[in-house]
Amino acid sequence: MPKLYIGNKNYSSWSMRPWVLLRQAGIAFDEVFVRFDSFDAGSEFKRALGSVSPTGKVPVLVDGDLVVWDTLAIAEYVAETHPDKKLWPADAKARARARSVCAEMHSGFTALRGNCPMNVEADLTETGALIWRDKAGVRADVQRLVDMWSALLQEHGGPLLFGEFTIADAYFAPVCMRLHSYALPLPPQIAAYVQRVRALPGVKAWIDDALAEKDFLDFEEPYRMRHTGA
């Protein structure tokens, strides 16, 4: 059975993508949790991953003697080894579009990702209002998401971006977490998509685990000096 190395579920958006993909698709795997203590070279986190991945980062998928350490590469490997799960759209043009939007997420949306770190348990409505007011880049990133998702939902008829669940929905699941936690303004159809993603069994399982962690890490939360959640 493959092993998926992940970090803290409350914070690790990169870990969330392949975990949700595997869980939602019903693909068995062993989870290996590596707690974020710091990202310094001598940290427990780096020492634990140093013998597993050349990057020393999460996520990492280990399947026998194969090590795959990039989220897109993991998604492609899972799709190739489980063709019956239909994790990419069947239509060639839709499949190319799905790969395009995943690649855009992989390398883009830097303002949203940089200003709104993922935090599943926190209510960051007030912080989100200030970010929305002051950060034009965040507003531009959200508008790009609105345009992209609206077009895909209209073209494929929902309920998810390409109709049924695909890698694209898993890839944007951490974005949905951010939009929800920071309460960023969204048109109704996009807010509804965010809630549909959050309700997916694989995503809900991640959220439940994140809420159960109760592991406040100050270096992951520049906007909070202490834990204020339940």
XYZ file of C-alpha atoms in Angstrom:
230
model
C 0.000 0.000 0.000
C 1.420 3.439 -0.880
C 2.405 5.834 1.888
C 1.548 9.528 1.775
C 3.693 11.794 3.940
C 1.838 14.921 5.012
C 2.187 17.863 7.397
C -0.313 19.422 9.800
C -3.788 19.213 8.307
C -4.809 22.584 9.687
C -2.102 24.371 7.717
C -0.683 22.181 4.944
C -2.487 23.108 1.749
C 0.012 21.165 -0.357
C -0.578 17.996 1.670
C -4.330 18.431 1.398
C -4.446 18.046 -2.386
C -3.206 14.446 -2.809
C -4.765 13.323 0.500
C -8.217 14.512 -0.600
C -7.680 13.054 -4.065
C -6.875 9.606 -2.701
C -9.552 9.656 -0.002
C -12.339 10.966 -2.240
C -11.441 8.457 -4.969
C -11.500 5.568 -2.492
C -7.839 4.645 -3.045
C -6.261 2.985 -0.016
C -3.074 4.488 1.396
C -1.149 4.764 4.647
C -0.899 8.268 6.068
C 2.446 9.270 7.568
C 2.129 12.467 9.578
C 5.214 14.643 9.994
C 4.527 17.525 12.366
C 5.645 21.018 11.452
C 8.079 22.161 14.165
C 10.027 24.497 11.907
C 11.445 24.454 8.414
C 15.065 24.979 9.445
C 17.587 22.468 8.142
C 18.046 20.933 11.598
C 14.369 20.679 12.494
C 12.678 17.387 13.323
C 10.489 17.952 10.278
C 13.463 18.219 7.935
C 15.282 15.308 9.560
C 12.215 13.085 9.263
C 11.765 13.845 5.574
C 15.441 13.976 4.639
C 15.670 10.232 4.182
C 12.409 10.091 2.212
C 12.390 12.969 -0.270
C 15.176 14.962 -1.946
C 13.219 18.168 -1.326
C 12.585 17.645 2.379
C 9.005 18.836 1.919
C 5.487 17.421 2.032
C 3.603 15.851 0.429
C 5.547 12.784 -0.614
C 4.035 9.608 -2.041
C 6.074 6.433 -1.578
C 4.878 3.407 -3.542
C 7.322 0.540 -3.130
C 10.694 1.847 -4.243
C 9.157 4.828 -6.077
C 9.167 8.287 -4.475
C 6.984 11.046 -5.960
C 7.296 14.454 -4.323
C 5.336 17.014 -6.315
C 1.574 17.425 -6.045
C 0.971 17.446 -9.798
C 3.293 14.486 -10.283
C 1.486 12.619 -7.512
C -1.878 13.377 -9.116
C -0.666 12.184 -12.520
C 0.804 9.009 -11.037
C -2.392 8.208 -9.157
C -4.475 8.827 -12.281
C -2.241 6.537 -14.354
C -2.173 3.727 -11.799
C -5.940 3.894 -11.174
C -7.503 4.559 -14.600
C -10.781 3.078 -13.386
C -11.210 6.050 -11.023
C -11.420 8.491 -13.966
C -9.590 11.236 -12.085
C -9.142 13.339 -15.222
C -12.094 14.124 -17.522
C -12.665 11.523 -20.239
C -12.895 14.095 -23.046
C -9.474 15.083 -24.385
C -10.241 18.811 -24.557
C -11.747 18.850 -21.074
C -8.765 16.878 -19.819
C -6.365 19.433 -21.273
C -8.404 22.209 -19.669
C -8.319 20.449 -16.302
C -4.561 20.073 -16.509
C -4.267 23.749 -17.434
C -6.228 25.003 -14.434
C -4.307 22.708 -12.079
C -1.013 23.969 -13.482
C -2.231 27.551 -13.056
C -2.985 26.831 -9.403
C 0.381 25.151 -8.988
C 2.332 28.214 -10.119
C -0.083 31.111 -9.669
C -2.454 32.842 -7.264
C 0.547 33.985 -5.254
C -1.216 36.970 -3.698
C -4.058 34.849 -2.358
C -1.743 32.115 -1.132
C 0.755 34.530 0.387
C -1.725 36.791 2.153
C -4.231 34.103 3.168
C -2.346 31.063 4.501
C -4.585 28.044 4.895
C -6.017 27.656 8.381
C -8.976 25.299 8.578
C -9.994 25.875 12.198
C -9.794 29.675 12.383
C -12.514 32.237 11.757
C -10.535 34.941 9.976
C -13.431 37.072 8.808
C -11.996 40.309 10.219
C -8.540 39.584 8.825
C -10.080 38.723 5.470
C -11.964 42.042 5.371
C -8.718 43.955 5.853
C -6.905 41.863 3.256
C -9.747 42.391 0.802
C -9.633 46.137 1.391
C -5.853 46.532 1.159
C -4.573 43.824 -1.206
C -5.429 44.408 -4.849
C -3.569 41.246 -5.802
C -5.871 39.147 -3.637
C -8.918 40.727 -5.226
C -7.467 40.006 -8.678
C -6.727 36.370 -7.780
C -10.257 35.846 -6.463
C -11.728 37.408 -9.606
C -9.667 35.009 -11.717
C -11.053 32.106 -9.685
C -14.593 33.400 -10.079
C -14.177 33.713 -13.839
C -12.527 30.296 -14.191
C -14.929 28.389 -11.979
C -18.012 30.101 -13.382
C -17.045 29.153 -16.944
C -16.300 25.535 -16.013
C -19.461 25.090 -13.965
C -21.552 26.508 -16.783
C -19.823 24.456 -19.470
C -19.959 21.134 -17.620
C -23.181 21.649 -15.685
C -21.755 21.080 -12.205
C -21.976 20.161 -9.486
C -18.156 20.208 -9.646
C -15.802 21.897 -12.081
C -15.882 19.153 -14.720
C -19.182 17.625 -13.694
C -18.062 14.728 -11.518
C -15.135 14.852 -9.071
C -11.723 15.183 -10.714
C -8.183 16.122 -9.779
C -9.121 19.759 -10.395
C -11.561 19.782 -7.474
C -8.970 18.196 -5.181
C -6.426 20.716 -6.373
C -8.652 23.680 -5.556
C -9.904 22.283 -2.231
C -7.323 24.277 -0.207
C -8.427 27.427 -2.039
C -11.975 26.706 -0.913
C -10.654 26.471 2.651
C -9.067 29.910 2.317
C -12.135 31.528 0.778
C -14.240 30.138 3.613
C -11.895 30.918 6.519
C -11.266 34.507 5.412
C -14.883 35.016 4.279
C -13.765 36.644 1.046
C -16.642 38.054 -1.058
C -17.963 35.623 -3.668
C -20.955 35.565 -6.013
C -23.628 33.065 -4.957
C -22.803 30.388 -7.529
C -19.144 30.344 -6.492
C -19.944 30.369 -2.778
C -22.210 27.380 -3.444
C -19.371 25.535 -5.227
C -17.081 26.201 -2.253
C -19.623 24.640 0.075
C -20.115 21.636 -2.222
C -16.366 21.008 -2.161
C -16.262 21.352 1.625
C -19.075 18.794 1.873
C -17.302 16.131 -0.215
C -16.589 13.133 2.046
C -12.854 13.292 1.362
C -12.703 17.013 2.109
C -14.924 16.737 5.179
C -12.650 14.005 6.544
C -9.650 16.332 6.161
C -11.535 19.194 7.853
C -12.563 16.960 10.758
C -8.981 15.809 11.269
C -7.705 19.394 11.058
C -10.173 20.538 13.701
C -9.084 17.692 15.970
C -5.375 18.589 15.792
C -5.474 21.601 18.129
C -1.805 22.234 17.389
C -1.248 25.999 17.254
C 1.932 26.928 15.379
C 2.748 30.619 15.668
C 5.075 30.629 12.641
C 2.158 29.458 10.488
C -0.126 32.226 11.784
C 1.311 35.723 11.230
C -2.122 37.211 11.933
C -2.656 35.583 15.362
C -0.367 35.744 18.376
C -2.107 32.871 20.150
C -4.670 30.158 19.566
C -8.207 31.429 19.995
C -10.227 28.476 18.746
C -12.258 26.023 20.773
